[in-house]
Short mmCIF file of C-alpha atoms and ligand atoms in Angstrom, two decimals:
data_model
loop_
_atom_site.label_atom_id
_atom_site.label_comp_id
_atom_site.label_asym_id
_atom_site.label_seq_id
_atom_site.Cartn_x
_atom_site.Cartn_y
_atom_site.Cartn_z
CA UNK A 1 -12.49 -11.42 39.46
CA UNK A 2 -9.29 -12.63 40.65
CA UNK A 3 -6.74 -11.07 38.50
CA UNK A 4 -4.22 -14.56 38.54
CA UNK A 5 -6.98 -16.81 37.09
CA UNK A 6 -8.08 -13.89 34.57
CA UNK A 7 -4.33 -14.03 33.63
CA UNK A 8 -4.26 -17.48 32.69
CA UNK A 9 -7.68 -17.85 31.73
CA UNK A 10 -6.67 -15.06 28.55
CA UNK A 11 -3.14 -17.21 27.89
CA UNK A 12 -5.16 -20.63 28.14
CA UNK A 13 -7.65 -19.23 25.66
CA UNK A 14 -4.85 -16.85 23.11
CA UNK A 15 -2.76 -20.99 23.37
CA UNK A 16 -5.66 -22.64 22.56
CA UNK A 17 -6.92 -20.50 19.91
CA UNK A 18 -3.75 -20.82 18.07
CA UNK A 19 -3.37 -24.54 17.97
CA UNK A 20 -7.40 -24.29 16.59
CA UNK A 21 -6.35 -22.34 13.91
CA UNK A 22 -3.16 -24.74 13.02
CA UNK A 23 -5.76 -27.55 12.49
CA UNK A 24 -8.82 -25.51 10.63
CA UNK A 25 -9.48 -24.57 7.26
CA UNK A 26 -9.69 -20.95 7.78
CA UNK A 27 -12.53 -19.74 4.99
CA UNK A 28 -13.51 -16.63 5.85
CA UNK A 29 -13.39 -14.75 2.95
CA UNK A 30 -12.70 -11.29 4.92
CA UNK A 31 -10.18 -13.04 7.01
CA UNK A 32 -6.10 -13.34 5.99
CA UNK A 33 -2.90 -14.80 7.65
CA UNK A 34 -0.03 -12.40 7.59
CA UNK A 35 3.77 -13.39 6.63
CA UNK A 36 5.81 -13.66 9.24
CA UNK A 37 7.92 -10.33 8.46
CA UNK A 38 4.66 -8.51 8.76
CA UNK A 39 3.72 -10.01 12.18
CA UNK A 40 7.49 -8.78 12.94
CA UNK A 41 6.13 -5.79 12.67
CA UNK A 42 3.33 -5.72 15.26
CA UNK A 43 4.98 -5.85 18.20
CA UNK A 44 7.36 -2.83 17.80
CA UNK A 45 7.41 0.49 19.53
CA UNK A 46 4.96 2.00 17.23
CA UNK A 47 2.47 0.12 18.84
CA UNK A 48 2.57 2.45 21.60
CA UNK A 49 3.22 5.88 20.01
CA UNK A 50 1.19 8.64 18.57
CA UNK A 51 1.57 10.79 15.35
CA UNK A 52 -1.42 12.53 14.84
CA UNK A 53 -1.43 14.29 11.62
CA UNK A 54 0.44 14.18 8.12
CA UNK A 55 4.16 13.12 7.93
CA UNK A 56 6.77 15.83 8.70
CA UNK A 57 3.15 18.30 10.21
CA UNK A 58 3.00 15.85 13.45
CA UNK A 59 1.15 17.84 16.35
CA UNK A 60 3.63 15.67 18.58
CA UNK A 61 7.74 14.91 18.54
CA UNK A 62 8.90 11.78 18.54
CA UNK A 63 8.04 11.10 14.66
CA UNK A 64 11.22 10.80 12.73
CA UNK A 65 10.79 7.27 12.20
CA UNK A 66 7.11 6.98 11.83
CA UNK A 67 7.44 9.62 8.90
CA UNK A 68 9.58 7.62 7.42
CA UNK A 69 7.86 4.51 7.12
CA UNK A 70 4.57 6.15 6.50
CA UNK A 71 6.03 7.88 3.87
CA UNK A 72 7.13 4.56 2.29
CA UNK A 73 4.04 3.03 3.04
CA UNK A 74 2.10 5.69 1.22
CA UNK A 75 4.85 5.76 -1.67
CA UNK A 76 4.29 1.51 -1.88
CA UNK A 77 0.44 2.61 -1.95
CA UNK A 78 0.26 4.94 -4.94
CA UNK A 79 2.45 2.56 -7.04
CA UNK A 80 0.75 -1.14 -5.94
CA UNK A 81 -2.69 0.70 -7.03
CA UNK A 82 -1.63 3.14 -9.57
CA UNK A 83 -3.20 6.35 -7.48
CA UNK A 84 -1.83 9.52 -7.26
CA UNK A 85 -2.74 9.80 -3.40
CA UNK A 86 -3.28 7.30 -0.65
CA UNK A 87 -4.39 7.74 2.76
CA UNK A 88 -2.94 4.75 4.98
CA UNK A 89 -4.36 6.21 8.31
CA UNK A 90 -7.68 4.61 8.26
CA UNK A 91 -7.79 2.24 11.38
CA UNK A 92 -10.51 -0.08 9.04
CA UNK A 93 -12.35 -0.42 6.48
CA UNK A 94 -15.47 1.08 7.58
CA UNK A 95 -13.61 3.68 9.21
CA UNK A 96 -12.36 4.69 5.57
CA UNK A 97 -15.34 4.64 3.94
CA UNK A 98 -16.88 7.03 6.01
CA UNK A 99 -13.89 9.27 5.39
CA UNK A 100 -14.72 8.99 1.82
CA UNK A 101 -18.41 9.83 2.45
CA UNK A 102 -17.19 12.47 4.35
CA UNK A 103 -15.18 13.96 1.91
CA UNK A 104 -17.62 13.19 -0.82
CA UNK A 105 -20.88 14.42 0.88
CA UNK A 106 -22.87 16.72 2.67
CA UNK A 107 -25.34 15.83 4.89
CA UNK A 108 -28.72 15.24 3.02
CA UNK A 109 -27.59 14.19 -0.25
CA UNK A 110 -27.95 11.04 -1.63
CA UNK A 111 -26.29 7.53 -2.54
CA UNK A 112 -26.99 4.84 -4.27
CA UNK A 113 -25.79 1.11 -2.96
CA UNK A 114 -26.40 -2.39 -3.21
CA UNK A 115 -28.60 -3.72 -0.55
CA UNK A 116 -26.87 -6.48 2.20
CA UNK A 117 -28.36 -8.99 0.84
CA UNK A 118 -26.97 -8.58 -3.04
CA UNK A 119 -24.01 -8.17 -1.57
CA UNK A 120 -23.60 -5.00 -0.21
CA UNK A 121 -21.83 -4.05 3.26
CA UNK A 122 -23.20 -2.77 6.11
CA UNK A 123 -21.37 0.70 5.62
CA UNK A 124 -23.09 0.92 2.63
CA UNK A 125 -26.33 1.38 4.26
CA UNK A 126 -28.41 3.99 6.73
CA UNK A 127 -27.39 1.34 9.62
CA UNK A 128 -23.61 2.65 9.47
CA UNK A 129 -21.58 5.12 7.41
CA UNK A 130 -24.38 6.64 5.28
CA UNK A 131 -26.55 7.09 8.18
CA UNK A 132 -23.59 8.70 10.53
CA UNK A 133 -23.29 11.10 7.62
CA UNK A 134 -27.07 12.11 7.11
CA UNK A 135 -27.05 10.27 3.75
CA UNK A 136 -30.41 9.14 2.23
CA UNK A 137 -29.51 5.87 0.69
CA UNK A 138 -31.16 4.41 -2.35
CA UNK A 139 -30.91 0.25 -3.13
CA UNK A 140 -28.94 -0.59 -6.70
CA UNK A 141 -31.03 -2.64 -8.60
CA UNK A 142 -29.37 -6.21 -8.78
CA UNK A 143 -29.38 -9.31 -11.14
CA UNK A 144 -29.73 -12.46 -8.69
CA UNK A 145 -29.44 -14.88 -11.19
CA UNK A 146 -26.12 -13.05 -12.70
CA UNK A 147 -24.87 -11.95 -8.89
CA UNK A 148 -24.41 -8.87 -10.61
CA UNK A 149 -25.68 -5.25 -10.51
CA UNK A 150 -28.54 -4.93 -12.84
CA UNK A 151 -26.56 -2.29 -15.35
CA UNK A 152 -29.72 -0.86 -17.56
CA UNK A 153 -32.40 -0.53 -14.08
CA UNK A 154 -29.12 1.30 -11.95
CA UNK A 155 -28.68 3.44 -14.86
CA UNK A 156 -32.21 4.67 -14.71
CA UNK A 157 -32.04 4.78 -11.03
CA UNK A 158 -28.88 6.98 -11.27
CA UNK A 159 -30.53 9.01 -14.25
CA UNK A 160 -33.98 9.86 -12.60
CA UNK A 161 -32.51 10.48 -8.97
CA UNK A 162 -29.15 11.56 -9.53
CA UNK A 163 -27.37 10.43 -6.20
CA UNK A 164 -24.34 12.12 -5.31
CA UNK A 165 -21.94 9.50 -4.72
CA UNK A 166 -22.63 5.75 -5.91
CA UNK A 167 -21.08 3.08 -3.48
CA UNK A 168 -19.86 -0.12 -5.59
CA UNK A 169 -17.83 -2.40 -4.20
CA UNK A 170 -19.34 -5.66 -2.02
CA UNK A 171 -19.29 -8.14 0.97
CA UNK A 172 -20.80 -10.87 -0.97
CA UNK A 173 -19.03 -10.13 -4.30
CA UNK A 174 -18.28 -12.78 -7.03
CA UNK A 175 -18.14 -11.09 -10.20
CA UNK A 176 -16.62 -7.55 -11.25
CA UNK A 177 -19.16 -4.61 -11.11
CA UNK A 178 -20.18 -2.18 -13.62
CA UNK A 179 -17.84 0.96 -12.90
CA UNK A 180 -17.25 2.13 -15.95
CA UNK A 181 -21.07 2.00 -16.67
CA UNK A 182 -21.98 3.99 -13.57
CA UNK A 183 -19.09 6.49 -13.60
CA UNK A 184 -20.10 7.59 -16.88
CA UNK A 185 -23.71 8.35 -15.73
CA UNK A 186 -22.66 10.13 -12.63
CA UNK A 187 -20.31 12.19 -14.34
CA UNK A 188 -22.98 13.86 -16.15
CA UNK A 189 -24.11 15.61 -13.23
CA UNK A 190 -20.91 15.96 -11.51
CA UNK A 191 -21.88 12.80 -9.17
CA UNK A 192 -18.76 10.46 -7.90
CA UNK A 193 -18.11 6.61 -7.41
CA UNK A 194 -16.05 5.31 -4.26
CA UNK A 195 -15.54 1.93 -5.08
CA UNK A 196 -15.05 -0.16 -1.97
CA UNK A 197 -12.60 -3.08 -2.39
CA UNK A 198 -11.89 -4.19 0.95
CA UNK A 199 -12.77 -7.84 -0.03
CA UNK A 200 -11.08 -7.87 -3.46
CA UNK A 201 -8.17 -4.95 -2.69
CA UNK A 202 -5.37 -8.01 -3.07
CA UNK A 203 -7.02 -9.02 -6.52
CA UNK A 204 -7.23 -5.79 -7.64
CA UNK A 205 -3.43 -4.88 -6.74
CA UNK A 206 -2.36 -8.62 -8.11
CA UNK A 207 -4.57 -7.75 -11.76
CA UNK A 208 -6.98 -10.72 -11.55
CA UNK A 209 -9.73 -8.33 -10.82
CA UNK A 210 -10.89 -5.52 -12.08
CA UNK A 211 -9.19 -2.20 -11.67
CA UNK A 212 -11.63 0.59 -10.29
CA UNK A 213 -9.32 3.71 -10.63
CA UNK A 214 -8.66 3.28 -14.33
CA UNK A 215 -12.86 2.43 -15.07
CA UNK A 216 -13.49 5.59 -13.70
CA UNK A 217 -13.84 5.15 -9.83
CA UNK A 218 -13.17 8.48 -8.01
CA UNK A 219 -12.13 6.91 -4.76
CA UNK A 220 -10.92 3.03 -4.10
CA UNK A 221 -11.89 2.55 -0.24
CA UNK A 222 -10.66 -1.01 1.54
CA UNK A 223 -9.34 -3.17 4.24
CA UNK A 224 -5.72 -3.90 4.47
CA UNK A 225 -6.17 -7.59 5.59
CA UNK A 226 -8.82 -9.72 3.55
CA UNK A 227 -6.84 -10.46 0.08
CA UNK A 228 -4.21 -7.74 0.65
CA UNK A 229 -2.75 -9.83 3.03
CA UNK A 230 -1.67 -6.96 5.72
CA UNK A 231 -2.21 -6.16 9.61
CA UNK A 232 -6.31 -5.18 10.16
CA UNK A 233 -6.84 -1.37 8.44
CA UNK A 234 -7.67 0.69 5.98
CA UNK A 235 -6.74 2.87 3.24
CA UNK A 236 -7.86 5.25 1.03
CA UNK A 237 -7.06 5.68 -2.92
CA UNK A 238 -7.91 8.42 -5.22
CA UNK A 239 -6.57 11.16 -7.49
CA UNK A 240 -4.50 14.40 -6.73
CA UNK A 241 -7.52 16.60 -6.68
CA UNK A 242 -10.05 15.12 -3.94
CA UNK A 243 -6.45 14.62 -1.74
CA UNK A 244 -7.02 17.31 0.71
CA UNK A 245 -10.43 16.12 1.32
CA UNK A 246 -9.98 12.67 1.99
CA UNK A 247 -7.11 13.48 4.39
CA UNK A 248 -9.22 16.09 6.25
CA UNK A 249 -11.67 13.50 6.59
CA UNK A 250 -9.58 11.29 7.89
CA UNK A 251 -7.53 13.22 10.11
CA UNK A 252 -8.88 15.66 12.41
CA UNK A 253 -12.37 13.97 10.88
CA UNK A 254 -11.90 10.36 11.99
CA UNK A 255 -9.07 9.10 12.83
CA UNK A 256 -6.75 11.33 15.96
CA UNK A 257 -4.05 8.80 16.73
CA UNK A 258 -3.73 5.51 13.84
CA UNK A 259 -2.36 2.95 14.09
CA UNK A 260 1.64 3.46 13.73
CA UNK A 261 2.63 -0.65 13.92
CA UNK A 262 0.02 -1.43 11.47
CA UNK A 263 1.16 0.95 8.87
CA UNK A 264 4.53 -0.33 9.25
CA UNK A 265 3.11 -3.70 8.63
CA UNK A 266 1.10 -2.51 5.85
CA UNK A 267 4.59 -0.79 4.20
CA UNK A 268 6.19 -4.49 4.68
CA UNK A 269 2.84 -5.84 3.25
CA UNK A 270 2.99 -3.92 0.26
CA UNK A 271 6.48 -4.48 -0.83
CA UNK A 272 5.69 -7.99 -0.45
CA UNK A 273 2.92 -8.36 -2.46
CA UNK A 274 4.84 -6.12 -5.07
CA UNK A 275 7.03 -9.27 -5.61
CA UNK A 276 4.77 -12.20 -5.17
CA UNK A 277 1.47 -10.36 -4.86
CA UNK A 278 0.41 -11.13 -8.75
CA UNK A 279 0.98 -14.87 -8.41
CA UNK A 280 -0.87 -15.05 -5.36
CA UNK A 281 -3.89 -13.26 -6.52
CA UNK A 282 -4.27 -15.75 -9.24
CA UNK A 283 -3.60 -18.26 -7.25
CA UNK A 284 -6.60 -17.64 -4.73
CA UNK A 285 -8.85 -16.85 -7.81
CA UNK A 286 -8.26 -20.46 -9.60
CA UNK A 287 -8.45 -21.96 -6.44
CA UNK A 288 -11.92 -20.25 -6.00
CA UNK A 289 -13.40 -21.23 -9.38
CA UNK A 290 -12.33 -25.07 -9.20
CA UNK A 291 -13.31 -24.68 -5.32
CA UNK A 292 -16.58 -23.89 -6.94
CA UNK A 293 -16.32 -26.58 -9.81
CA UNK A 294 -15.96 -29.29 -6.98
CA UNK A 295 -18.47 -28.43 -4.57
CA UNK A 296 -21.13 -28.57 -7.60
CA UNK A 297 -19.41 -31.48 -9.03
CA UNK A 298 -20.40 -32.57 -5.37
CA UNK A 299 -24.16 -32.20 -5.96
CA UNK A 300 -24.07 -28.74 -3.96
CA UNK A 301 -26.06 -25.30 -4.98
CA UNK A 302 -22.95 -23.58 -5.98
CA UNK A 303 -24.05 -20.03 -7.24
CA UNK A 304 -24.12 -19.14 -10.63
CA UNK A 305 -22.53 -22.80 -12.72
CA UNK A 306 -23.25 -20.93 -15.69
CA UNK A 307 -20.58 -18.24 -15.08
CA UNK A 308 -18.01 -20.24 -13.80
CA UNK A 309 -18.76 -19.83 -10.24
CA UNK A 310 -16.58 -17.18 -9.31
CA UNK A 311 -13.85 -14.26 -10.45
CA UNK A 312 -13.12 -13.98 -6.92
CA UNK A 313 -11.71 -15.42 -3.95
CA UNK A 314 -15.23 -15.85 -3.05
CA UNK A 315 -17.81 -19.41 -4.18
CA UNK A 316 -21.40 -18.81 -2.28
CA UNK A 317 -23.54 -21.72 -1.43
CA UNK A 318 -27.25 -21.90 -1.19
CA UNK A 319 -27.56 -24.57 1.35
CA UNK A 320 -31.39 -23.89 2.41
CA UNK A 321 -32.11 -27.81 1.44
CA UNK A 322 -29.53 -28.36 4.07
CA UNK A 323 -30.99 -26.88 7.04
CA UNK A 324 -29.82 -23.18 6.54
CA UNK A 325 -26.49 -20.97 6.41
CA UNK A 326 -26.89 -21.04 10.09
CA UNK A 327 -26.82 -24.64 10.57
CA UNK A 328 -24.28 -25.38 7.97
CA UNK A 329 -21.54 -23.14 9.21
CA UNK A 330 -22.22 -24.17 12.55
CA UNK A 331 -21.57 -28.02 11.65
CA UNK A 332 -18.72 -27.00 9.57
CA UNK A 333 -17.24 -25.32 12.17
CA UNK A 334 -17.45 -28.36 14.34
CA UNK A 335 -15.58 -30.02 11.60
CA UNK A 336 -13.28 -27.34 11.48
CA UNK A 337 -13.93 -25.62 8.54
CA UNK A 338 -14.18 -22.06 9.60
CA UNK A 339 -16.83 -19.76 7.02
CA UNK A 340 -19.79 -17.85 7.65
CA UNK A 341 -23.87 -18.41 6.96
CA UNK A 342 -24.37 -15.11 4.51
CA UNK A 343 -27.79 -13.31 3.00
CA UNK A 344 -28.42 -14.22 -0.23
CA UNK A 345 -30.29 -11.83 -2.68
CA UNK A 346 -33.59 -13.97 -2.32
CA UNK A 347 -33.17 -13.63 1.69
CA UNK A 348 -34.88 -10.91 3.80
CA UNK A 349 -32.58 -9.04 5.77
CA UNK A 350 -34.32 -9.37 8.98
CA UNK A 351 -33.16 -13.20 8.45
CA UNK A 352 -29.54 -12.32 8.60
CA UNK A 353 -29.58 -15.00 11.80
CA UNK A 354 -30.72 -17.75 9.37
CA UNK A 355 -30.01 -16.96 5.47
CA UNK A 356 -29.87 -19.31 3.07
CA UNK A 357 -26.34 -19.03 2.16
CA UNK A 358 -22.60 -19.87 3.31
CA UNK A 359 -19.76 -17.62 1.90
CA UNK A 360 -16.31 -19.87 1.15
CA UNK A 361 -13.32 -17.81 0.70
CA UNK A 362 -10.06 -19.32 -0.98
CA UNK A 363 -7.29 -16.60 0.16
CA UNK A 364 -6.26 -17.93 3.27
CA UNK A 365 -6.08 -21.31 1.73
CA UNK A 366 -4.15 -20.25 -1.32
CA UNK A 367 -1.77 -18.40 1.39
CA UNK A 368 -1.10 -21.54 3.19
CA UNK A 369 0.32 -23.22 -0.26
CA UNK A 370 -2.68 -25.02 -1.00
CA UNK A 371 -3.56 -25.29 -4.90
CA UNK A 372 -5.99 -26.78 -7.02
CA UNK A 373 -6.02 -30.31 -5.96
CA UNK A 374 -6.38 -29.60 -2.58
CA UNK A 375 -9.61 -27.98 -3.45
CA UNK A 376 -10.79 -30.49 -4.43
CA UNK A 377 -10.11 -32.25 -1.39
CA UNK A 378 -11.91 -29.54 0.78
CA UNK A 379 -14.86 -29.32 -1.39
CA UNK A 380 -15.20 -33.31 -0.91
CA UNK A 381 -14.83 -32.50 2.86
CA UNK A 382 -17.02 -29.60 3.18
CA UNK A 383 -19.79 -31.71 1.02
CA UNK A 384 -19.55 -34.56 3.54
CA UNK A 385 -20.56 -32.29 6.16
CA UNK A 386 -23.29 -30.40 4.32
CA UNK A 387 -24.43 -33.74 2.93
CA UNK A 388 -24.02 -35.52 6.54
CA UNK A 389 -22.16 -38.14 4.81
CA UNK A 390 -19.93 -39.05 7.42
CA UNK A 391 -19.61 -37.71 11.18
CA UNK A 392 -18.66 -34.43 12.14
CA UNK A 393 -15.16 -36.39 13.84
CA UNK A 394 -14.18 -37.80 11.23
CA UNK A 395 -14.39 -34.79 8.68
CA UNK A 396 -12.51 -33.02 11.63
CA UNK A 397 -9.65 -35.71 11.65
CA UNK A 398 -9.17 -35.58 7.61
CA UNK A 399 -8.99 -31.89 8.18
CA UNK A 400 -6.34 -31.65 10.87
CA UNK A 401 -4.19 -34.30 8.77
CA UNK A 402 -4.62 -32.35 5.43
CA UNK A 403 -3.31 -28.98 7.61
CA UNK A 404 -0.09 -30.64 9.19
CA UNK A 405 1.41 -30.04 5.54
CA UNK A 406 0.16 -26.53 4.86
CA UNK A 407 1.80 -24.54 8.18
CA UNK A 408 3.40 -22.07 6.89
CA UNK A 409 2.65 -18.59 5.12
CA UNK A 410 3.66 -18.58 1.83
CA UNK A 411 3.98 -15.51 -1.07
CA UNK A 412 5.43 -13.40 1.51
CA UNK A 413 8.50 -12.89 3.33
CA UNK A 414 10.61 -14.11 6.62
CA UNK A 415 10.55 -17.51 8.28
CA UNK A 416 10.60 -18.43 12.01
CA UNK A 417 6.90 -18.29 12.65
CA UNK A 418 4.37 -20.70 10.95
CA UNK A 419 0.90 -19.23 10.07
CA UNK A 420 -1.39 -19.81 12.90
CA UNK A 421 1.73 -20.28 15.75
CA UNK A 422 1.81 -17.35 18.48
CA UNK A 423 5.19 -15.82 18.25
CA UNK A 424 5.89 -15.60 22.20
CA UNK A 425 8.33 -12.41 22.84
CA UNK A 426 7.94 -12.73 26.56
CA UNK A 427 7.35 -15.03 29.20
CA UNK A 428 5.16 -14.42 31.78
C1 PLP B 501 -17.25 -4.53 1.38
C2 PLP B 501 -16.74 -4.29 2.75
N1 PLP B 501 -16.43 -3.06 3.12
C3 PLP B 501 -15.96 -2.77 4.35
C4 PLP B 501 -15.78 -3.78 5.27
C5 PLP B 501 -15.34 -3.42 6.65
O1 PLP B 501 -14.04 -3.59 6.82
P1 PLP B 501 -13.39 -3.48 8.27
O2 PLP B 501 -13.78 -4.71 8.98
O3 PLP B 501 -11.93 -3.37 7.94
O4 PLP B 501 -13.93 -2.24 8.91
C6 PLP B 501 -16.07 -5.09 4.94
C7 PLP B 501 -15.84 -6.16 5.94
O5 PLP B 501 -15.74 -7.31 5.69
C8 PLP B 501 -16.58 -5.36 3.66
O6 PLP B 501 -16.95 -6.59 3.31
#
């Protein structure tokens, strides 16, 4: 390959990408935009420096300032969440989860979690964590008409088979779950929860949600980027007492080296969303529900119209009378609108390249200033396309012209950059 073309092959594509994203509706509902003080974090030094190990125990020198921020980081942690420990070395989500299992586990025990297609994530499941650990994992029971865990079967499940740790926590996940419930039936034998909030972390830290640590969750496991609007991570929440063993879990477990800029964006992250992080929260969770409201006012198969759609950041659409989840999110990303074809509970999971549903996610949207009536906008847009009402170009068009006013990040802090722009710091 010659290396000249490869060059400007990468900054033709990294150019192109970002004007893309400057005229899409981003709706990924794992996916965030961070504020431009956090993105002034990424390029630092730390990107290229190590500190393995705990603040002030670093097997390397060099760490002064790292300490420092991770120390703040971890300090902005505890209070955003309420925890007496967090563990900001995780380099993802997945990553911390199996820490937690780690921690939580021995090889050959058991846990109980949802199955992919009620919700649950991959590293809930034999396919990843679990099945890295030696886990034997048993399926929650699951209401698909509520889209919610099926509270009386789980507590049999949990009572007959008493699985060591229970994974709550989802992918797909539009209502809160039962922690309380379950953490009162796996304390009876000494059993824990890890609740995993990667998706809903932001909602949980803004108090729209539901708030896992204080219903009885052992450990709160999540990404740093989906509503907590930070760089790409993850973290790790619990109480004083299972400390040691998440962060030996971590680190020599998992992690050697993390990621040093990240958690120096995460530490700017946090204080941000200390100050506007409550608003925004709400923000993304109205904008969900009438998100929802529209698309069914629309004559779409919103899920569950009898609960109010959502208490999320997250509306799911059974679009099977419209070709598929495939199909669908492939035409709406022709039009621009950026989401994803998900499993629904009634879907096999050997379909996962055709399910019946697409997954809408309001956070990115809500992040970019957009409010209510814009929703309704985007549902009317997004039903056009499902609907084939009008062409694919002309959806596209209203799209771009609807993003020109929403460019830049808002609920967060520093200017200079707008949301989807690539901040050059070089030429070359
Ligand atoms: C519930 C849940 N947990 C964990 C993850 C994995 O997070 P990451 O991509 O940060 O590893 C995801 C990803 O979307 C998720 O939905």
């Amino acid at each position: 390959m010659d290396p000249e073309k490869a060059l400007r092959d990468v900054k033709k594509a990294v150019e192109e990408h970002h004007r893309w994203m400057s005229r899409c509706l981003p709706m990924i509902a794992s996916e965030n935009v961070t504020s431009p003080a956090v993105r002034d974090m990424l390029p630092t030094d730390f990107a290229h420096r190590y500190a393995e190990g705990a603040p002030h125990e670093r097997l390397y020198e060099g760490c002064e300032y790292i300490d420092e921020i991770e120390i703040t980081c971890v300090e902005l942690a505890k209070e955003l969440f309420d925890a007496e420990h967090a563990n900001v070395q995780p380099t993802s989500g997945v990553v911390a989860n199996l820490a937690a299992l780690t921690a939580l586990t021995e090889p050959g025990d058991k846990v109980a979690a949802l199955r992919i297609s009620d919700g649950g994530h991959i590293s809930h499941r034999e396919i990843s964590a679990p099945g890295v650990r030696g886990l034997e994992v048993l399926t929650l029971p699951f209401d698909a008409e509520e889209m919610e865990i099926d509270v009386d079967e789980a507590l049999k499940l949990i009572e007959t088979e008493e699985p060591e740790v229970v994974i709550l926590g989802a992918s797909l996940f539009l209502f809160p779950h039962p922690v309380a419930e379950i953490s009162d039936a796996v304390k009876t034998y000494d059993g824990k929860v890890i609740y995993d909030g990667a998706h809903v972390l932001g909602l949980i830290a803004g108090g729209t949600f539901q708030d896992p640590l204080r219903e009885g969750a052992d450990v709160l496991t999540g990404s740093t980027h989906k509503t907590l609007p930070g760089p790409q991570g993850g973290i790790i929440l619990c109480g004083k007492e299972l400390a040691d063993a998440v962060d030996e879990a971590v680190f020599p477990g998992l992690v050697s080296n993390h990621h040093l800029h990240h958690v120096a964006g995460l530490a700017v992250a946090l204080a941000e969303f200390m100050i506007h992080g409550e608003e925004y929260a709400k923000a993304t969770v109205e904008n969900a529900r009438k998100l929802g409201e529209a698309l069914y006012e629309e004559g779409l198969e919103v899920l569950c119209p009898h609960k109010g759609f959502t208490r999320s950041h997250q509306v799911a659409v059974d679009v099977r009378k419209h070709g598929g989840g495939a199909r669908v999110s492939e035409r709406l990303e022709k039009a621009n609108i950026i989401c994803n074809k998900n499993l629904l509970p009634w879907d096999d999971e050997s379909e996962s390249d055709d399910p019946s549903g697409i997954r809408l996610g309001t956070q990115e949207l809500t992040r970019l200033g957009m409010g209510p009536s814009e929703m309704e906008f985007v549902a009317e847009l997004i039903a056009d396309v499902v609907l084939e009402r009008r062409s694919l170009e002309a959806v596209r068009e209203d799209v771009a012209e609807l993003r020109e006013e929403f460019q830049e990040v808002e609920y967060g802090l520093g200017s200079g950059v707008g949301a989807h722009e690539w901040p050059r710091i070089a030429d070359w």
